[in-house]
Amino acid sequence: MKTVLLVSSFLLCLLAGCQSNSSKPETRERAQATSKEQQRQLAVLEKDTLNAVQEENVRKPGLALAFETVFQRFKDAVENQDTATFQTYVDPALGLYLIDAPGAVPQFTHVAHINQYRRPVQQKPFFSIGETFRDCALQEVTALPKVTCAGDADAYAQRGCFVADATAFRKIEVYLHANLSSTERGKIARTLPLVTKTVLHTASGFKFHFGQVNGQWRILFIDLMVPCSA
């Protein structure tokens, strides 16, 4: 907007200067016509300049963080056991659901703060996942690799760290069979539609499910179940 005002002021001064330097007398009608033309030109200029500024802002990186940038910071927070940064990705109202499998039935645990969580086996804190959650260079794909259980180190058809639309996760119904109250099931059912991105880290088998809440990227579910481990 500052650019618009500066350009508009410059044009006014330029037009006014041209008018004052003119040696030819002008009639009142001509002066009024000139004034209207100046106003029209300024209106067009202001609109065009504003559009240009808005387009430039849209193109500027950082105004709306790309998911890749968000995930990189989230990953760094996990690797560095940075609780404060991690919490910035947990929605204060929705909290975070962690999914683990201490037995045959998946266990859903809801927390408001990540320090509240202990893994069912050995009661390890959440950040202990850093032992296996490493080297996650994100690759965008249309569909996540499928589980094959072909070998000890090949649970998936492809190796790497992948991100895709969370269509499959939004349709899960496993929580309906978990040991949850009807109230908790209702909360999960209302949170699932918010999930838009799923990140799969094949080396660990962990999945991270993100969604935008009020314009902010949030981590809504973390699936720590290891495929082919049963």
PDB file of C-alpha atoms in Angstrom:
ATOM      1  CA  MET A   1       0.000   0.000   0.000  1.00  0.00           C
ATOM      2  CA  LYS A   2       2.943   2.369   0.669  1.00  0.00           C
ATOM      3  CA  THR A   3       4.032   1.760  -2.911  1.00  0.00           C
ATOM      4  CA  VAL A   4       0.567   2.677  -4.162  1.00  0.00           C
ATOM      5  CA  LEU A   5       0.521   5.951  -2.197  1.00  0.00           C
ATOM      6  CA  LEU A   6       4.020   6.934  -3.316  1.00  0.00           C
ATOM      7  CA  VAL A   7       3.249   6.262  -6.974  1.00  0.00           C
ATOM      8  CA  SER A   8      -0.073   8.067  -6.739  1.00  0.00           C
ATOM      9  CA  SER A   9       1.548  11.109  -5.077  1.00  0.00           C
ATOM     10  CA  PHE A  10       4.218  11.189  -7.752  1.00  0.00           C
ATOM     11  CA  LEU A  11       1.636  11.167 -10.525  1.00  0.00           C
ATOM     12  CA  LEU A  12      -0.314  13.983  -8.852  1.00  0.00           C
ATOM     13  CA  CYS A  13       2.810  16.111  -8.577  1.00  0.00           C
ATOM     14  CA  LEU A  14       3.741  15.345 -12.168  1.00  0.00           C
ATOM     15  CA  LEU A  15       0.316  16.251 -13.496  1.00  0.00           C
ATOM     16  CA  ALA A  16       0.138  19.370 -11.348  1.00  0.00           C
ATOM     17  CA  GLY A  17       3.581  20.445 -12.539  1.00  0.00           C
ATOM     18  CA  CYS A  18       2.613  20.005 -16.151  1.00  0.00           C
ATOM     19  CA  GLN A  19      -0.493  22.105 -15.601  1.00  0.00           C
ATOM     20  CA  SER A  20       1.328  24.947 -13.818  1.00  0.00           C
ATOM     21  CA  ASN A  21       4.029  25.140 -16.482  1.00  0.00           C
ATOM     22  CA  SER A  22       1.536  25.437 -19.312  1.00  0.00           C
ATOM     23  CA  SER A  23       1.553  28.864 -20.910  1.00  0.00           C
ATOM     24  CA  LYS A  24      -1.802  28.407 -22.607  1.00  0.00           C
ATOM     25  CA  PRO A  25      -4.901  29.640 -20.774  1.00  0.00           C
ATOM     26  CA  GLU A  26      -7.525  27.007 -20.123  1.00  0.00           C
ATOM     27  CA  THR A  27     -11.240  27.417 -19.904  1.00  0.00           C
ATOM     28  CA  ARG A  28     -13.066  26.249 -16.759  1.00  0.00           C
ATOM     29  CA  GLU A  29     -14.617  23.369 -18.681  1.00  0.00           C
ATOM     30  CA  ARG A  30     -11.233  22.223 -19.906  1.00  0.00           C
ATOM     31  CA  ALA A  31      -9.778  22.474 -16.410  1.00  0.00           C
ATOM     32  CA  GLN A  32     -12.620  20.378 -15.014  1.00  0.00           C
ATOM     33  CA  ALA A  33     -12.153  17.809 -17.781  1.00  0.00           C
ATOM     34  CA  THR A  34      -8.441  17.679 -17.053  1.00  0.00           C
ATOM     35  CA  SER A  35      -9.141  17.189 -13.346  1.00  0.00           C
ATOM     36  CA  LYS A  36     -11.533  14.305 -14.052  1.00  0.00           C
ATOM     37  CA  GLU A  37      -8.987  12.700 -16.366  1.00  0.00           C
ATOM     38  CA  GLN A  38      -6.344  13.000 -13.660  1.00  0.00           C
ATOM     39  CA  GLN A  39      -8.660  11.317 -11.144  1.00  0.00           C
ATOM     40  CA  ARG A  40      -9.427   8.520 -13.605  1.00  0.00           C
ATOM     41  CA  GLN A  41      -5.737   7.955 -14.289  1.00  0.00           C
ATOM     42  CA  LEU A  42      -4.963   7.886 -10.566  1.00  0.00           C
ATOM     43  CA  ALA A  43      -7.773   5.386  -9.899  1.00  0.00           C
ATOM     44  CA  VAL A  44      -6.496   3.090 -12.633  1.00  0.00           C
ATOM     45  CA  LEU A  45      -2.916   3.448 -11.419  1.00  0.00           C
ATOM     46  CA  GLU A  46      -3.826   2.756  -7.812  1.00  0.00           C
ATOM     47  CA  LYS A  47      -5.805  -0.355  -8.759  1.00  0.00           C
ATOM     48  CA  ASP A  48      -3.033  -1.704 -10.989  1.00  0.00           C
ATOM     49  CA  THR A  49      -0.344  -1.009  -8.394  1.00  0.00           C
ATOM     50  CA  LEU A  50      -2.368  -2.598  -5.587  1.00  0.00           C
ATOM     51  CA  ASN A  51      -2.907  -5.707  -7.702  1.00  0.00           C
ATOM     52  CA  ALA A  52       0.809  -5.883  -8.421  1.00  0.00           C
ATOM     53  CA  VAL A  53       1.675  -5.569  -4.726  1.00  0.00           C
ATOM     54  CA  GLN A  54      -0.819  -8.290  -3.803  1.00  0.00           C
ATOM     55  CA  GLU A  55       0.526 -10.633  -6.493  1.00  0.00           C
ATOM     56  CA  GLU A  56       4.071 -10.027  -5.272  1.00  0.00           C
ATOM     57  CA  ASN A  57       3.056 -10.837  -1.692  1.00  0.00           C
ATOM     58  CA  VAL A  58       1.462 -14.093  -2.803  1.00  0.00           C
ATOM     59  CA  ARG A  59       4.681 -15.086  -4.553  1.00  0.00           C
ATOM     60  CA  LYS A  60       6.896 -14.226  -1.570  1.00  0.00           C
ATOM     61  CA  PRO A  61       8.057 -17.331   0.293  1.00  0.00           C
ATOM     62  CA  GLY A  62       7.343 -17.394   4.020  1.00  0.00           C
ATOM     63  CA  LEU A  63       4.057 -15.485   4.029  1.00  0.00           C
ATOM     64  CA  ALA A  64       2.191 -18.780   4.134  1.00  0.00           C
ATOM     65  CA  LEU A  65       4.541 -21.535   5.209  1.00  0.00           C
ATOM     66  CA  ALA A  66       4.684 -24.495   2.888  1.00  0.00           C
ATOM     67  CA  PHE A  67       4.042 -27.870   4.479  1.00  0.00           C
ATOM     68  CA  GLU A  68       7.615 -28.988   3.723  1.00  0.00           C
ATOM     69  CA  THR A  69       8.956 -26.097   5.821  1.00  0.00           C
ATOM     70  CA  VAL A  70       6.555 -26.869   8.652  1.00  0.00           C
ATOM     71  CA  PHE A  71       7.481 -30.539   8.696  1.00  0.00           C
ATOM     72  CA  GLN A  72      11.211 -29.783   8.658  1.00  0.00           C
ATOM     73  CA  ARG A  73      10.815 -27.672  11.799  1.00  0.00           C
ATOM     74  CA  PHE A  74       8.607 -30.317  13.379  1.00  0.00           C
ATOM     75  CA  LYS A  75      11.166 -33.043  12.573  1.00  0.00           C
ATOM     76  CA  ASP A  76      13.984 -30.933  13.996  1.00  0.00           C
ATOM     77  CA  ALA A  77      11.973 -30.467  17.189  1.00  0.00           C
ATOM     78  CA  VAL A  78      11.588 -34.250  17.547  1.00  0.00           C
ATOM     79  CA  GLU A  79      15.249 -34.961  16.827  1.00  0.00           C
ATOM     80  CA  ASN A  80      16.401 -32.229  19.229  1.00  0.00           C
ATOM     81  CA  GLN A  81      13.795 -33.162  21.870  1.00  0.00           C
ATOM     82  CA  ASP A  82      12.639 -29.551  21.712  1.00  0.00           C
ATOM     83  CA  THR A  83       9.411 -29.667  23.694  1.00  0.00           C
ATOM     84  CA  ALA A  84       8.624 -25.948  23.344  1.00  0.00           C
ATOM     85  CA  THR A  85       8.800 -25.995  19.544  1.00  0.00           C
ATOM     86  CA  PHE A  86       6.932 -29.296  19.331  1.00  0.00           C
ATOM     87  CA  GLN A  87       4.058 -27.839  21.364  1.00  0.00           C
ATOM     88  CA  THR A  88       3.572 -25.039  18.843  1.00  0.00           C
ATOM     89  CA  TYR A  89       2.262 -27.734  16.455  1.00  0.00           C
ATOM     90  CA  VAL A  90      -0.266 -29.096  18.964  1.00  0.00           C
ATOM     91  CA  ASP A  91      -3.610 -27.317  18.793  1.00  0.00           C
ATOM     92  CA  PRO A  92      -4.551 -26.102  22.297  1.00  0.00           C
ATOM     93  CA  ALA A  93      -8.213 -26.998  21.819  1.00  0.00           C
ATOM     94  CA  LEU A  94      -7.865 -30.306  19.937  1.00  0.00           C
ATOM     95  CA  GLY A  95      -4.730 -31.716  21.510  1.00  0.00           C
ATOM     96  CA  LEU A  96      -2.928 -34.696  19.991  1.00  0.00           C
ATOM     97  CA  TYR A  97      -3.808 -38.376  19.581  1.00  0.00           C
ATOM     98  CA  LEU A  98      -0.999 -40.928  19.686  1.00  0.00           C
ATOM     99  CA  ILE A  99      -1.620 -44.435  18.385  1.00  0.00           C
ATOM    100  CA  ASP A 100       0.432 -47.368  19.570  1.00  0.00           C
ATOM    101  CA  ALA A 101      -0.021 -51.122  19.684  1.00  0.00           C
ATOM    102  CA  PRO A 102       1.054 -52.772  22.933  1.00  0.00           C
ATOM    103  CA  GLY A 103      -1.095 -55.746  21.949  1.00  0.00           C
ATOM    104  CA  ALA A 104      -3.488 -56.891  19.283  1.00  0.00           C
ATOM    105  CA  VAL A 105      -5.714 -53.808  19.591  1.00  0.00           C
ATOM    106  CA  PRO A 106      -4.332 -50.307  18.823  1.00  0.00           C
ATOM    107  CA  GLN A 107      -4.264 -47.923  21.749  1.00  0.00           C
ATOM    108  CA  PHE A 108      -5.327 -44.283  21.288  1.00  0.00           C
ATOM    109  CA  THR A 109      -3.946 -41.816  23.832  1.00  0.00           C
ATOM    110  CA  HIS A 110      -5.043 -38.176  23.885  1.00  0.00           C
ATOM    111  CA  VAL A 111      -2.663 -35.580  25.335  1.00  0.00           C
ATOM    112  CA  ALA A 112      -2.588 -31.804  25.564  1.00  0.00           C
ATOM    113  CA  HIS A 113       1.175 -31.762  26.164  1.00  0.00           C
ATOM    114  CA  ILE A 114       3.670 -34.209  24.688  1.00  0.00           C
ATOM    115  CA  ASN A 115       5.427 -34.691  28.039  1.00  0.00           C
ATOM    116  CA  GLN A 116       2.261 -36.380  29.290  1.00  0.00           C
ATOM    117  CA  TYR A 117       2.806 -39.313  26.941  1.00  0.00           C
ATOM    118  CA  ARG A 118       4.579 -42.555  27.728  1.00  0.00           C
ATOM    119  CA  ARG A 119       4.788 -45.387  25.224  1.00  0.00           C
ATOM    120  CA  PRO A 120       2.874 -48.455  26.426  1.00  0.00           C
ATOM    121  CA  VAL A 121       5.930 -50.702  26.192  1.00  0.00           C
ATOM    122  CA  GLN A 122       8.677 -49.813  28.694  1.00  0.00           C
ATOM    123  CA  GLN A 123       6.944 -46.486  29.423  1.00  0.00           C
ATOM    124  CA  LYS A 124       9.454 -44.555  27.350  1.00  0.00           C
ATOM    125  CA  PRO A 125       8.820 -40.829  26.721  1.00  0.00           C
ATOM    126  CA  PHE A 126       7.667 -39.710  23.293  1.00  0.00           C
ATOM    127  CA  PHE A 127      11.027 -38.322  22.206  1.00  0.00           C
ATOM    128  CA  SER A 128      12.547 -41.792  22.479  1.00  0.00           C
ATOM    129  CA  ILE A 129      11.215 -42.302  18.940  1.00  0.00           C
ATOM    130  CA  GLY A 130      14.330 -40.419  17.844  1.00  0.00           C
ATOM    131  CA  GLU A 131      16.170 -43.710  18.180  1.00  0.00           C
ATOM    132  CA  THR A 132      14.593 -44.857  14.901  1.00  0.00           C
ATOM    133  CA  PHE A 133      13.027 -41.695  13.457  1.00  0.00           C
ATOM    134  CA  ARG A 134      16.019 -40.294  11.572  1.00  0.00           C
ATOM    135  CA  ASP A 135      16.988 -39.217   8.051  1.00  0.00           C
ATOM    136  CA  CYS A 136      13.565 -38.076   6.907  1.00  0.00           C
ATOM    137  CA  ALA A 137      14.074 -36.259   3.596  1.00  0.00           C
ATOM    138  CA  LEU A 138      10.505 -35.589   2.519  1.00  0.00           C
ATOM    139  CA  GLN A 139       9.302 -36.794  -0.907  1.00  0.00           C
ATOM    140  CA  GLU A 140       5.834 -35.902  -2.154  1.00  0.00           C
ATOM    141  CA  VAL A 141       3.890 -38.782  -3.726  1.00  0.00           C
ATOM    142  CA  THR A 142       0.322 -39.339  -4.862  1.00  0.00           C
ATOM    143  CA  ALA A 143       0.001 -42.469  -2.708  1.00  0.00           C
ATOM    144  CA  LEU A 144       2.076 -43.781   0.178  1.00  0.00           C
ATOM    145  CA  PRO A 145       4.071 -47.007  -0.343  1.00  0.00           C
ATOM    146  CA  LYS A 146       2.197 -50.160   0.599  1.00  0.00           C
ATOM    147  CA  VAL A 147       3.228 -52.568   3.320  1.00  0.00           C
ATOM    148  CA  THR A 148       4.748 -55.748   1.889  1.00  0.00           C
ATOM    149  CA  CYS A 149       6.533 -57.308   4.911  1.00  0.00           C
ATOM    150  CA  ALA A 150       8.947 -58.769   2.359  1.00  0.00           C
ATOM    151  CA  GLY A 151      11.895 -58.820   4.736  1.00  0.00           C
ATOM    152  CA  ASP A 152      13.203 -57.672   8.098  1.00  0.00           C
ATOM    153  CA  ALA A 153      14.292 -54.285   6.715  1.00  0.00           C
ATOM    154  CA  ASP A 154      11.723 -54.035   3.934  1.00  0.00           C
ATOM    155  CA  ALA A 155       8.305 -53.540   5.501  1.00  0.00           C
ATOM    156  CA  TYR A 156       7.312 -51.252   2.623  1.00  0.00           C
ATOM    157  CA  ALA A 157       7.533 -51.438  -1.143  1.00  0.00           C
ATOM    158  CA  GLN A 158       9.740 -48.324  -1.116  1.00  0.00           C
ATOM    159  CA  ARG A 159      12.176 -46.876   1.373  1.00  0.00           C
ATOM    160  CA  GLY A 160      12.247 -43.256   2.399  1.00  0.00           C
ATOM    161  CA  CYS A 161      10.176 -40.487   3.922  1.00  0.00           C
ATOM    162  CA  PHE A 162       7.015 -39.735   1.985  1.00  0.00           C
ATOM    163  CA  VAL A 163       4.124 -37.282   2.192  1.00  0.00           C
ATOM    164  CA  ALA A 164       0.754 -37.708   0.526  1.00  0.00           C
ATOM    165  CA  ASP A 165      -2.859 -36.661   0.888  1.00  0.00           C
ATOM    166  CA  ALA A 166      -4.401 -38.197   4.016  1.00  0.00           C
ATOM    167  CA  THR A 167      -7.451 -39.631   2.249  1.00  0.00           C
ATOM    168  CA  ALA A 168      -6.822 -43.166   3.523  1.00  0.00           C
ATOM    169  CA  PHE A 169      -6.293 -42.092   7.123  1.00  0.00           C
ATOM    170  CA  ARG A 170      -9.453 -40.003   7.200  1.00  0.00           C
ATOM    171  CA  LYS A 171     -11.418 -43.188   6.499  1.00  0.00           C
ATOM    172  CA  ILE A 172      -9.940 -45.332   9.281  1.00  0.00           C
ATOM    173  CA  GLU A 173     -12.357 -47.052  11.649  1.00  0.00           C
ATOM    174  CA  VAL A 174      -9.892 -48.873  13.886  1.00  0.00           C
ATOM    175  CA  TYR A 175     -10.630 -46.428  16.722  1.00  0.00           C
ATOM    176  CA  LEU A 176     -14.159 -47.844  16.851  1.00  0.00           C
ATOM    177  CA  HIS A 177     -12.665 -51.105  18.114  1.00  0.00           C
ATOM    178  CA  ALA A 178     -10.272 -49.503  20.596  1.00  0.00           C
ATOM    179  CA  ASN A 179     -11.012 -49.321  24.311  1.00  0.00           C
ATOM    180  CA  LEU A 180     -12.463 -45.812  24.194  1.00  0.00           C
ATOM    181  CA  SER A 181     -15.507 -44.095  25.612  1.00  0.00           C
ATOM    182  CA  SER A 182     -18.236 -42.941  23.256  1.00  0.00           C
ATOM    183  CA  THR A 183     -17.216 -39.358  24.025  1.00  0.00           C
ATOM    184  CA  GLU A 184     -13.621 -40.023  22.977  1.00  0.00           C
ATOM    185  CA  ARG A 185     -14.737 -41.791  19.821  1.00  0.00           C
ATOM    186  CA  GLY A 186     -16.850 -38.780  18.962  1.00  0.00           C
ATOM    187  CA  LYS A 187     -13.841 -36.479  19.385  1.00  0.00           C
ATOM    188  CA  ILE A 188     -11.743 -38.640  17.071  1.00  0.00           C
ATOM    189  CA  ALA A 189     -14.533 -38.765  14.499  1.00  0.00           C
ATOM    190  CA  ARG A 190     -14.690 -34.952  14.491  1.00  0.00           C
ATOM    191  CA  THR A 191     -10.901 -34.564  14.254  1.00  0.00           C
ATOM    192  CA  LEU A 192     -10.287 -37.027  11.418  1.00  0.00           C
ATOM    193  CA  PRO A 193     -11.812 -34.804   8.673  1.00  0.00           C
ATOM    194  CA  LEU A 194      -9.274 -32.086   9.563  1.00  0.00           C
ATOM    195  CA  VAL A 195      -6.313 -34.269   8.588  1.00  0.00           C
ATOM    196  CA  THR A 196      -4.987 -33.414   5.132  1.00  0.00           C
ATOM    197  CA  LYS A 197      -1.359 -34.639   5.038  1.00  0.00           C
ATOM    198  CA  THR A 198       0.210 -37.934   6.083  1.00  0.00           C
ATOM    199  CA  VAL A 199       3.963 -38.403   6.395  1.00  0.00           C
ATOM    200  CA  LEU A 200       5.330 -41.964   6.376  1.00  0.00           C
ATOM    201  CA  HIS A 201       8.845 -42.730   7.574  1.00  0.00           C
ATOM    202  CA  THR A 202       9.449 -46.263   6.314  1.00  0.00           C
ATOM    203  CA  ALA A 203      12.588 -46.988   8.379  1.00  0.00           C
ATOM    204  CA  SER A 204      10.594 -46.693  11.615  1.00  0.00           C
ATOM    205  CA  GLY A 205       7.105 -47.288  10.244  1.00  0.00           C
ATOM    206  CA  PHE A 206       5.843 -44.162  11.997  1.00  0.00           C
ATOM    207  CA  LYS A 207       3.138 -42.000  10.427  1.00  0.00           C
ATOM    208  CA  PHE A 208       2.473 -38.348  11.202  1.00  0.00           C
ATOM    209  CA  HIS A 209      -0.912 -36.872  10.347  1.00  0.00           C
ATOM    210  CA  PHE A 210      -1.225 -33.108   9.925  1.00  0.00           C
ATOM    211  CA  GLY A 211      -4.054 -30.707   9.209  1.00  0.00           C
ATOM    212  CA  GLN A 212      -4.703 -26.983   9.138  1.00  0.00           C
ATOM    213  CA  VAL A 213      -6.710 -25.574  12.027  1.00  0.00           C
ATOM    214  CA  ASN A 214      -7.612 -21.876  11.804  1.00  0.00           C
ATOM    215  CA  GLY A 215      -4.907 -21.387   9.200  1.00  0.00           C
ATOM    216  CA  GLN A 216      -2.161 -23.098  11.236  1.00  0.00           C
ATOM    217  CA  TRP A 217      -0.536 -26.445  10.493  1.00  0.00           C
ATOM    218  CA  ARG A 218      -1.117 -28.810  13.424  1.00  0.00           C
ATOM    219  CA  ILE A 219      -0.052 -32.348  14.243  1.00  0.00           C
ATOM    220  CA  LEU A 220      -3.333 -34.144  15.018  1.00  0.00           C
ATOM    221  CA  PHE A 221      -2.420 -37.849  15.098  1.00  0.00           C
ATOM    222  CA  ILE A 222       0.872 -39.727  15.396  1.00  0.00           C
ATOM    223  CA  ASP A 223       0.812 -43.426  14.567  1.00  0.00           C
ATOM    224  CA  LEU A 224       3.715 -45.236  16.254  1.00  0.00           C
ATOM    225  CA  MET A 225       2.605 -48.743  15.331  1.00  0.00           C
ATOM    226  CA  VAL A 226       5.328 -50.741  13.601  1.00  0.00           C
ATOM    227  CA  PRO A 227       4.095 -52.792  10.639  1.00  0.00           C
ATOM    228  CA  CYS A 228       4.993 -56.480  10.335  1.00  0.00           C
ATOM    229  CA  SER A 229       6.061 -56.594  13.989  1.00  0.00           C
ATOM    230  CA  ALA A 230       3.321 -58.946  15.177  1.00  0.00           C
TER     231      ALA A 230
END
